PDB file of C-alpha atoms in Angstrom:
ATOM      1  CA  UNK A  18     100.815 128.364  99.213  1.00 76.00           C
ATOM      2  CA  UNK A  19     101.008 127.031  95.696  1.00 86.00           C
ATOM      3  CA  UNK A  20      97.553 126.186  94.444  1.00 91.00           C
ATOM      4  CA  UNK A  21      96.426 124.207  91.449  1.00 95.00           C
ATOM      5  CA  UNK A  22      92.859 124.722  90.332  1.00 96.00           C
ATOM      6  CA  UNK A  23      91.225 121.854  88.451  1.00 98.00           C
ATOM      7  CA  UNK A  24      87.949 122.095  86.514  1.00 98.00           C
ATOM      8  CA  UNK A  25      85.405 120.751  86.201  1.00 98.00           C
ATOM      9  CA  UNK A  26      85.022 118.866  89.473  1.00 97.00           C
ATOM     10  CA  UNK A  27      82.406 116.586  87.954  1.00 98.00           C
ATOM     11  CA  UNK A  28      81.382 115.870  84.397  1.00 98.00           C
ATOM     12  CA  UNK A  29      78.996 113.441  82.784  1.00 98.00           C
ATOM     13  CA  UNK A  30      79.317 112.842  79.081  1.00 97.00           C
ATOM     14  CA  UNK A  31      77.842 110.528  76.487  1.00 97.00           C
ATOM     15  CA  UNK A  32      79.821 107.659  75.105  1.00 98.00           C
ATOM     16  CA  UNK A  33      81.778 108.703  72.018  1.00 97.00           C
ATOM     17  CA  UNK A  34      82.134 112.346  72.956  1.00 98.00           C
ATOM     18  CA  UNK A  35      85.246 114.157  74.164  1.00 98.00           C
ATOM     19  CA  UNK A  36      85.811 115.847  77.485  1.00 98.00           C
ATOM     20  CA  UNK A  37      88.410 118.432  78.418  1.00 98.00           C
ATOM     21  CA  UNK A  38      89.762 118.842  81.940  1.00 98.00           C
ATOM     22  CA  UNK A  39      91.746 121.936  82.879  1.00 97.00           C
ATOM     23  CA  UNK A  40      94.439 122.369  85.463  1.00 97.00           C
ATOM     24  CA  UNK A  41      95.685 125.857  86.297  1.00 96.00           C
ATOM     25  CA  UNK A  42      98.466 126.970  88.589  1.00 94.00           C
ATOM     26  CA  UNK A  43      97.169 130.058  90.345  1.00 93.00           C
ATOM     27  CA  UNK A  44     100.173 131.633  91.982  1.00 89.00           C
ATOM     28  CA  UNK A  45     103.225 130.021  90.466  1.00 91.00           C
ATOM     29  CA  UNK A  46     104.587 128.893  87.136  1.00 90.00           C
ATOM     30  CA  UNK A  47     104.187 125.179  86.569  1.00 90.00           C
ATOM     31  CA  UNK A  48     106.914 124.016  84.227  1.00 90.00           C
ATOM     32  CA  UNK A  49     105.981 120.395  84.778  1.00 93.00           C
ATOM     33  CA  UNK A  50     102.532 118.964  85.374  1.00 95.00           C
ATOM     34  CA  UNK A  51     101.303 115.440  85.847  1.00 96.00           C
ATOM     35  CA  UNK A  52      98.033 113.666  85.165  1.00 97.00           C
ATOM     36  CA  UNK A  53      96.824 110.764  87.268  1.00 98.00           C
ATOM     37  CA  UNK A  54      93.815 108.497  87.086  1.00 98.00           C
ATOM     38  CA  UNK A  55      92.262 106.826  90.094  1.00 97.00           C
ATOM     39  CA  UNK A  56      89.674 104.065  90.049  1.00 95.00           C
ATOM     40  CA  UNK A  57      87.503 103.428  93.121  1.00 92.00           C
ATOM     41  CA  UNK A  58      89.385 102.033  96.095  1.00 90.00           C
ATOM     42  CA  UNK A  59      92.649 102.089  94.186  1.00 93.00           C
ATOM     43  CA  UNK A  60      95.750 104.193  94.120  1.00 94.00           C
ATOM     44  CA  UNK A  61      96.652 107.026  91.806  1.00 96.00           C
ATOM     45  CA  UNK A  62      98.109 105.797  88.546  1.00 96.00           C
ATOM     46  CA  UNK A  63     100.352 108.190  86.666  1.00 96.00           C
ATOM     47  CA  UNK A  64      99.178 108.691  83.096  1.00 97.00           C
ATOM     48  CA  UNK A  65     101.600 111.245  81.755  1.00 96.00           C
ATOM     49  CA  UNK A  66     104.060 114.012  82.465  1.00 95.00           C
ATOM     50  CA  UNK A  67     103.720 117.268  80.588  1.00 93.00           C
ATOM     51  CA  UNK A  68     106.343 119.922  80.240  1.00 90.00           C
ATOM     52  CA  UNK A  69     105.439 123.396  79.099  1.00 88.00           C
ATOM     53  CA  UNK A  70     105.965 123.812  75.399  1.00 85.00           C
ATOM     54  CA  UNK A  71     106.808 120.211  74.600  1.00 87.00           C
ATOM     55  CA  UNK A  72     105.029 116.934  74.026  1.00 90.00           C
ATOM     56  CA  UNK A  73     103.825 114.972  76.996  1.00 94.00           C
ATOM     57  CA  UNK A  74     105.554 111.790  78.097  1.00 94.00           C
ATOM     58  CA  UNK A  75     103.047 109.000  78.552  1.00 96.00           C
ATOM     59  CA  UNK A  76     103.370 106.061  80.882  1.00 95.00           C
ATOM     60  CA  UNK A  77     103.363 102.579  79.465  1.00 95.00           C
ATOM     61  CA  UNK A  78      99.890 101.440  78.495  1.00 95.00           C
ATOM     62  CA  UNK A  79      98.367 104.904  78.273  1.00 97.00           C
ATOM     63  CA  UNK A  80      97.073 105.757  74.806  1.00 95.00           C
ATOM     64  CA  UNK A  81      98.397 109.153  73.798  1.00 94.00           C
ATOM     65  CA  UNK A  82      95.822 109.551  71.018  1.00 96.00           C
ATOM     66  CA  UNK A  83      93.005 108.951  73.448  1.00 97.00           C
ATOM     67  CA  UNK A  84      94.285 111.101  76.276  1.00 98.00           C
ATOM     68  CA  UNK A  85      95.463 114.328  74.688  1.00 97.00           C
ATOM     69  CA  UNK A  86      97.548 116.549  76.888  1.00 96.00           C
ATOM     70  CA  UNK A  87      98.362 120.152  76.151  1.00 92.00           C
ATOM     71  CA  UNK A  88     100.661 122.301  78.236  1.00 91.00           C
ATOM     72  CA  UNK A  89     100.926 125.429  76.139  1.00 83.00           C
ATOM     73  CA  UNK A  90     101.555 127.880  78.956  1.00 91.00           C
ATOM     74  CA  UNK A  91     103.253 127.889  82.317  1.00 91.00           C
ATOM     75  CA  UNK A  92      99.932 128.110  84.107  1.00 92.00           C
ATOM     76  CA  UNK A  93      97.663 125.758  82.187  1.00 94.00           C
ATOM     77  CA  UNK A  94      97.645 122.092  81.288  1.00 95.00           C
ATOM     78  CA  UNK A  95      94.662 120.325  79.781  1.00 96.00           C
ATOM     79  CA  UNK A  96      93.696 116.684  79.456  1.00 98.00           C
ATOM     80  CA  UNK A  97      91.191 115.765  76.771  1.00 98.00           C
ATOM     81  CA  UNK A  98      89.623 112.338  76.897  1.00 98.00           C
ATOM     82  CA  UNK A  99      88.651 111.645  73.300  1.00 97.00           C
ATOM     83  CA  UNK A 100      85.876 109.295  72.218  1.00 97.00           C
ATOM     84  CA  UNK A 101      85.119 108.519  75.815  1.00 97.00           C
ATOM     85  CA  UNK A 102      83.706 105.131  76.783  1.00 97.00           C
ATOM     86  CA  UNK A 103      82.229 103.912  80.064  1.00 97.00           C
ATOM     87  CA  UNK A 104      85.530 102.280  81.013  1.00 96.00           C
ATOM     88  CA  UNK A 105      87.126 105.747  80.964  1.00 97.00           C
ATOM     89  CA  UNK A 106      84.918 106.727  83.888  1.00 98.00           C
ATOM     90  CA  UNK A 107      87.315 107.541  86.683  1.00 97.00           C
ATOM     91  CA  UNK A 108      88.704 110.222  88.960  1.00 98.00           C
ATOM     92  CA  UNK A 109      91.322 112.294  87.141  1.00 98.00           C
ATOM     93  CA  UNK A 110      93.798 114.350  89.149  1.00 98.00           C
ATOM     94  CA  UNK A 111      96.415 116.815  88.010  1.00 97.00           C
ATOM     95  CA  UNK A 112      99.556 117.796  89.830  1.00 97.00           C
ATOM     96  CA  UNK A 113     102.345 120.296  89.410  1.00 95.00           C
ATOM     97  CA  UNK A 114     105.914 120.167  90.586  1.00 92.00           C
ATOM     98  CA  UNK A 115     107.109 123.009  92.767  1.00 89.00           C
ATOM     99  CA  UNK A 116     110.508 124.696  92.792  1.00 80.00           C
ATOM    100  CA  UNK A 117     111.306 123.310  96.252  1.00 76.00           C
ATOM    101  CA  UNK A 118     110.912 119.669  95.171  1.00 77.00           C
ATOM    102  CA  UNK A 119     107.362 119.435  96.398  1.00 88.00           C
ATOM    103  CA  UNK A 120     104.189 118.766  94.475  1.00 94.00           C
ATOM    104  CA  UNK A 121     100.736 120.241  94.647  1.00 95.00           C
ATOM    105  CA  UNK A 122      97.559 118.527  93.510  1.00 96.00           C
ATOM    106  CA  UNK A 123      94.304 119.623  92.013  1.00 97.00           C
ATOM    107  CA  UNK A 124      91.017 118.648  93.620  1.00 97.00           C
ATOM    108  CA  UNK A 125      90.250 116.097  90.952  1.00 97.00           C
ATOM    109  CA  UNK A 126      87.608 115.584  88.268  1.00 98.00           C
ATOM    110  CA  UNK A 127      85.010 112.839  88.496  1.00 98.00           C
ATOM    111  CA  UNK A 128      84.292 111.702  84.947  1.00 98.00           C
ATOM    112  CA  UNK A 129      81.263 109.557  84.276  1.00 98.00           C
ATOM    113  CA  UNK A 130      80.690 108.294  80.750  1.00 98.00           C
ATOM    114  CA  UNK A 131      77.166 107.069  80.052  1.00 97.00           C
TER     115      UNK A 131
ATOM    116  CA  UNK B  22     107.662 101.074  92.686  1.00 36.00           C
ATOM    117  CA  UNK B  23     104.688 101.186  90.370  1.00 41.00           C
ATOM    118  CA  UNK B  24     101.329 100.873  92.030  1.00 42.00           C
ATOM    119  CA  UNK B  25      99.556  97.761  90.866  1.00 37.00           C
ATOM    120  CA  UNK B  26      96.093  99.018  91.722  1.00 40.00           C
ATOM    121  CA  UNK B  27      95.481  96.733  94.688  1.00 48.00           C
ATOM    122  CA  UNK B  28      92.390  97.192  96.813  1.00 63.00           C
ATOM    123  CA  UNK B  29      93.137  99.281  99.869  1.00 79.00           C
ATOM    124  CA  UNK B  30      93.954  97.588 103.189  1.00 90.00           C
ATOM    125  CA  UNK B  31      92.341  99.113 106.253  1.00 93.00           C
ATOM    126  CA  UNK B  32      93.860 100.089 109.589  1.00 96.00           C
ATOM    127  CA  UNK B  33      91.411 100.565 112.461  1.00 96.00           C
ATOM    128  CA  UNK B  34      92.665 102.604 115.416  1.00 97.00           C
ATOM    129  CA  UNK B  35      91.113 103.706 118.683  1.00 97.00           C
ATOM    130  CA  UNK B  36      90.739 107.444 118.950  1.00 97.00           C
ATOM    131  CA  UNK B  37      93.649 108.854 120.921  1.00 97.00           C
ATOM    132  CA  UNK B  38      95.989 105.989 120.105  1.00 97.00           C
ATOM    133  CA  UNK B  39      98.948 106.252 117.793  1.00 97.00           C
ATOM    134  CA  UNK B  40      98.662 105.041 114.206  1.00 97.00           C
ATOM    135  CA  UNK B  41     101.433 103.497 112.175  1.00 97.00           C
ATOM    136  CA  UNK B  42     100.989 103.169 108.443  1.00 97.00           C
ATOM    137  CA  UNK B  43     103.577 101.268 106.458  1.00 96.00           C
ATOM    138  CA  UNK B  44     104.756 101.384 102.886  1.00 95.00           C
ATOM    139  CA  UNK B  45     107.226  99.270 100.978  1.00 94.00           C
ATOM    140  CA  UNK B  46     108.949 100.633  97.917  1.00 92.00           C
ATOM    141  CA  UNK B  47     110.893  98.786  95.292  1.00 86.00           C
ATOM    142  CA  UNK B  48     113.279 101.287  93.719  1.00 90.00           C
ATOM    143  CA  UNK B  49     116.515 101.584  95.670  1.00 90.00           C
ATOM    144  CA  UNK B  50     117.410 104.682  93.624  1.00 90.00           C
ATOM    145  CA  UNK B  51     114.410 106.660  94.861  1.00 92.00           C
ATOM    146  CA  UNK B  52     115.629 109.803  96.539  1.00 91.00           C
ATOM    147  CA  UNK B  53     112.519 111.531  97.802  1.00 93.00           C
ATOM    148  CA  UNK B  54     109.434 110.237  99.568  1.00 96.00           C
ATOM    149  CA  UNK B  55     106.153 111.871 100.437  1.00 96.00           C
ATOM    150  CA  UNK B  56     103.127 110.895 102.478  1.00 97.00           C
ATOM    151  CA  UNK B  57      99.721 112.082 101.311  1.00 97.00           C
ATOM    152  CA  UNK B  58      96.278 112.025 102.870  1.00 98.00           C
ATOM    153  CA  UNK B  59      93.260 111.705 100.607  1.00 97.00           C
ATOM    154  CA  UNK B  60      89.692 112.224 101.693  1.00 96.00           C
ATOM    155  CA  UNK B  61      86.830 110.914  99.639  1.00 94.00           C
ATOM    156  CA  UNK B  62      86.343 112.776  96.378  1.00 93.00           C
ATOM    157  CA  UNK B  63      89.328 115.057  96.891  1.00 95.00           C
ATOM    158  CA  UNK B  64      92.877 115.337  95.662  1.00 96.00           C
ATOM    159  CA  UNK B  65      95.852 114.191  97.755  1.00 97.00           C
ATOM    160  CA  UNK B  66      96.930 116.469 100.584  1.00 96.00           C
ATOM    161  CA  UNK B  67     100.603 116.736 101.558  1.00 95.00           C
ATOM    162  CA  UNK B  68     101.445 115.489 105.039  1.00 97.00           C
ATOM    163  CA  UNK B  69     105.195 115.155 105.297  1.00 97.00           C
ATOM    164  CA  UNK B  70     108.193 114.336 103.152  1.00 96.00           C
ATOM    165  CA  UNK B  71     111.665 112.940 103.622  1.00 97.00           C
ATOM    166  CA  UNK B  72     114.785 112.729 101.489  1.00 95.00           C
ATOM    167  CA  UNK B  73     116.865 109.618 101.124  1.00 94.00           C
ATOM    168  CA  UNK B  74     119.749 111.096 103.097  1.00 95.00           C
ATOM    169  CA  UNK B  75     117.580 111.118 106.219  1.00 97.00           C
ATOM    170  CA  UNK B  76     116.003 108.331 108.239  1.00 97.00           C
ATOM    171  CA  UNK B  77     113.530 110.297 110.324  1.00 98.00           C
ATOM    172  CA  UNK B  78     111.580 113.510 110.080  1.00 98.00           C
ATOM    173  CA  UNK B  79     108.983 114.932 112.411  1.00 98.00           C
ATOM    174  CA  UNK B  80     106.092 117.265 111.842  1.00 96.00           C
ATOM    175  CA  UNK B  81     103.127 118.259 113.897  1.00 94.00           C
ATOM    176  CA  UNK B  82     101.743 114.952 115.278  1.00 97.00           C
ATOM    177  CA  UNK B  83     103.357 113.055 112.425  1.00 98.00           C
ATOM    178  CA  UNK B  84     106.672 111.307 112.008  1.00 98.00           C
ATOM    179  CA  UNK B  85     108.062 109.641 108.919  1.00 98.00           C
ATOM    180  CA  UNK B  86     110.684 106.925 109.189  1.00 98.00           C
ATOM    181  CA  UNK B  87     112.744 105.718 106.271  1.00 97.00           C
ATOM    182  CA  UNK B  88     114.651 102.445 106.261  1.00 96.00           C
ATOM    183  CA  UNK B  89     116.599 102.252 103.035  1.00 94.00           C
ATOM    184  CA  UNK B  90     118.094  98.879 103.886  1.00 95.00           C
ATOM    185  CA  UNK B  91     114.746  97.147 103.592  1.00 95.00           C
ATOM    186  CA  UNK B  92     113.129  99.818 101.418  1.00 94.00           C
ATOM    187  CA  UNK B  93     110.461 100.610 103.964  1.00 95.00           C
ATOM    188  CA  UNK B  94     108.696 103.823 104.860  1.00 96.00           C
ATOM    189  CA  UNK B  95     106.310 104.442 107.738  1.00 97.00           C
ATOM    190  CA  UNK B  96     104.038 107.228 108.860  1.00 98.00           C
ATOM    191  CA  UNK B  97     103.290 107.591 112.540  1.00 98.00           C
ATOM    192  CA  UNK B  98     100.344 109.707 113.633  1.00 98.00           C
ATOM    193  CA  UNK B  99     100.248 110.577 117.310  1.00 98.00           C
ATOM    194  CA  UNK B 100      96.982 110.808 119.256  1.00 97.00           C
ATOM    195  CA  UNK B 101      94.823 109.875 116.293  1.00 97.00           C
ATOM    196  CA  UNK B 102      91.727 112.009 115.876  1.00 96.00           C
ATOM    197  CA  UNK B 103      88.475 111.459 113.955  1.00 96.00           C
ATOM    198  CA  UNK B 104      89.658 113.983 111.381  1.00 96.00           C
ATOM    199  CA  UNK B 105      92.559 111.689 110.549  1.00 97.00           C
ATOM    200  CA  UNK B 106      90.177 109.246 108.895  1.00 97.00           C
ATOM    201  CA  UNK B 107      91.223 109.060 105.266  1.00 97.00           C
ATOM    202  CA  UNK B 108      93.286 107.053 102.820  1.00 97.00           C
ATOM    203  CA  UNK B 109      97.037 107.494 103.175  1.00 98.00           C
ATOM    204  CA  UNK B 110      99.460 107.043 100.314  1.00 97.00           C
ATOM    205  CA  UNK B 111     103.205 107.018 100.176  1.00 97.00           C
ATOM    206  CA  UNK B 112     104.816 108.291  96.998  1.00 96.00           C
ATOM    207  CA  UNK B 113     108.372 108.069  95.728  1.00 95.00           C
ATOM    208  CA  UNK B 114     110.484 109.886  93.212  1.00 92.00           C
ATOM    209  CA  UNK B 115     112.759 107.560  91.258  1.00 84.00           C
ATOM    210  CA  UNK B 116     115.799 109.823  91.318  1.00 78.00           C
ATOM    211  CA  UNK B 117     116.869 113.437  91.461  1.00 64.00           C
ATOM    212  CA  UNK B 118     116.825 113.527  87.668  1.00 67.00           C
ATOM    213  CA  UNK B 119     113.253 112.312  87.458  1.00 71.00           C
ATOM    214  CA  UNK B 120     110.401 114.671  88.175  1.00 86.00           C
ATOM    215  CA  UNK B 121     107.486 112.284  88.438  1.00 91.00           C
ATOM    216  CA  UNK B 122     106.326 110.615  91.612  1.00 93.00           C
ATOM    217  CA  UNK B 123     104.721 107.188  91.789  1.00 93.00           C
ATOM    218  CA  UNK B 124     102.118 106.327  94.393  1.00 95.00           C
ATOM    219  CA  UNK B 125     102.013 103.252  96.570  1.00 93.00           C
ATOM    220  CA  UNK B 126      98.882 101.205  97.051  1.00 91.00           C
ATOM    221  CA  UNK B 127      97.499 103.149 100.017  1.00 94.00           C
ATOM    222  CA  UNK B 128      95.976 102.366 103.409  1.00 96.00           C
ATOM    223  CA  UNK B 129      92.572 103.378 104.696  1.00 96.00           C
ATOM    224  CA  UNK B 130      92.698 104.629 108.278  1.00 97.00           C
ATOM    225  CA  UNK B 131      89.478 104.375 110.255  1.00 96.00           C
ATOM    226  CA  UNK B 132      89.054 105.702 113.778  1.00 96.00           C
ATOM    227  CA  UNK B 133      87.051 103.933 116.460  1.00 94.00           C
ATOM    228  CA  UNK B 134      85.389 106.241 118.982  1.00 90.00           C
TER     229      UNK B 134
END
């Protein structure tokens, strides 16, 4: 089936540094990808939608200059958390839409900012 | 509708019994609904989906019911097993022209032996 590979699974970074999370579609072309954030015991909150070759569309309240999204190819989307702070610590999950209307999700990245 | 980040309610079920997990949605234009299972520290796993032109769909041990009149979705799990313990989320797509899906608040399912 369609698989999305997300890396890293865990990352710890110092406050003020930037962290990049990658999401790759392994066996299909992902025209559209999505980035979610999930805090403990809460639901997934959509951050942005990225379409290959164009600028991402951010949800209300999500800072586009802080959460940089690049979707330069049909198999790779990246999320860079810039100038990370402890409140950015969260579980970040990517997703890709499939041709048959379905969606597939990455395994998530646990970001801890110290 | 948009998830407001509420803390997860919990449903406790005896092993072997049926589980019913409910979800209310707010957008009457939503045309596609999906149930996901999420285990701790992992991404969501697809369970079953249903389109707005249907009111019931069955899978292996799972059934999804859609009531568009009251904007309600339910997931029924037959003969609940310990491996069903997880958090369950419903998700909706706003319309056929929208690609994004929005997650509901979720329910934690715990199984009593």
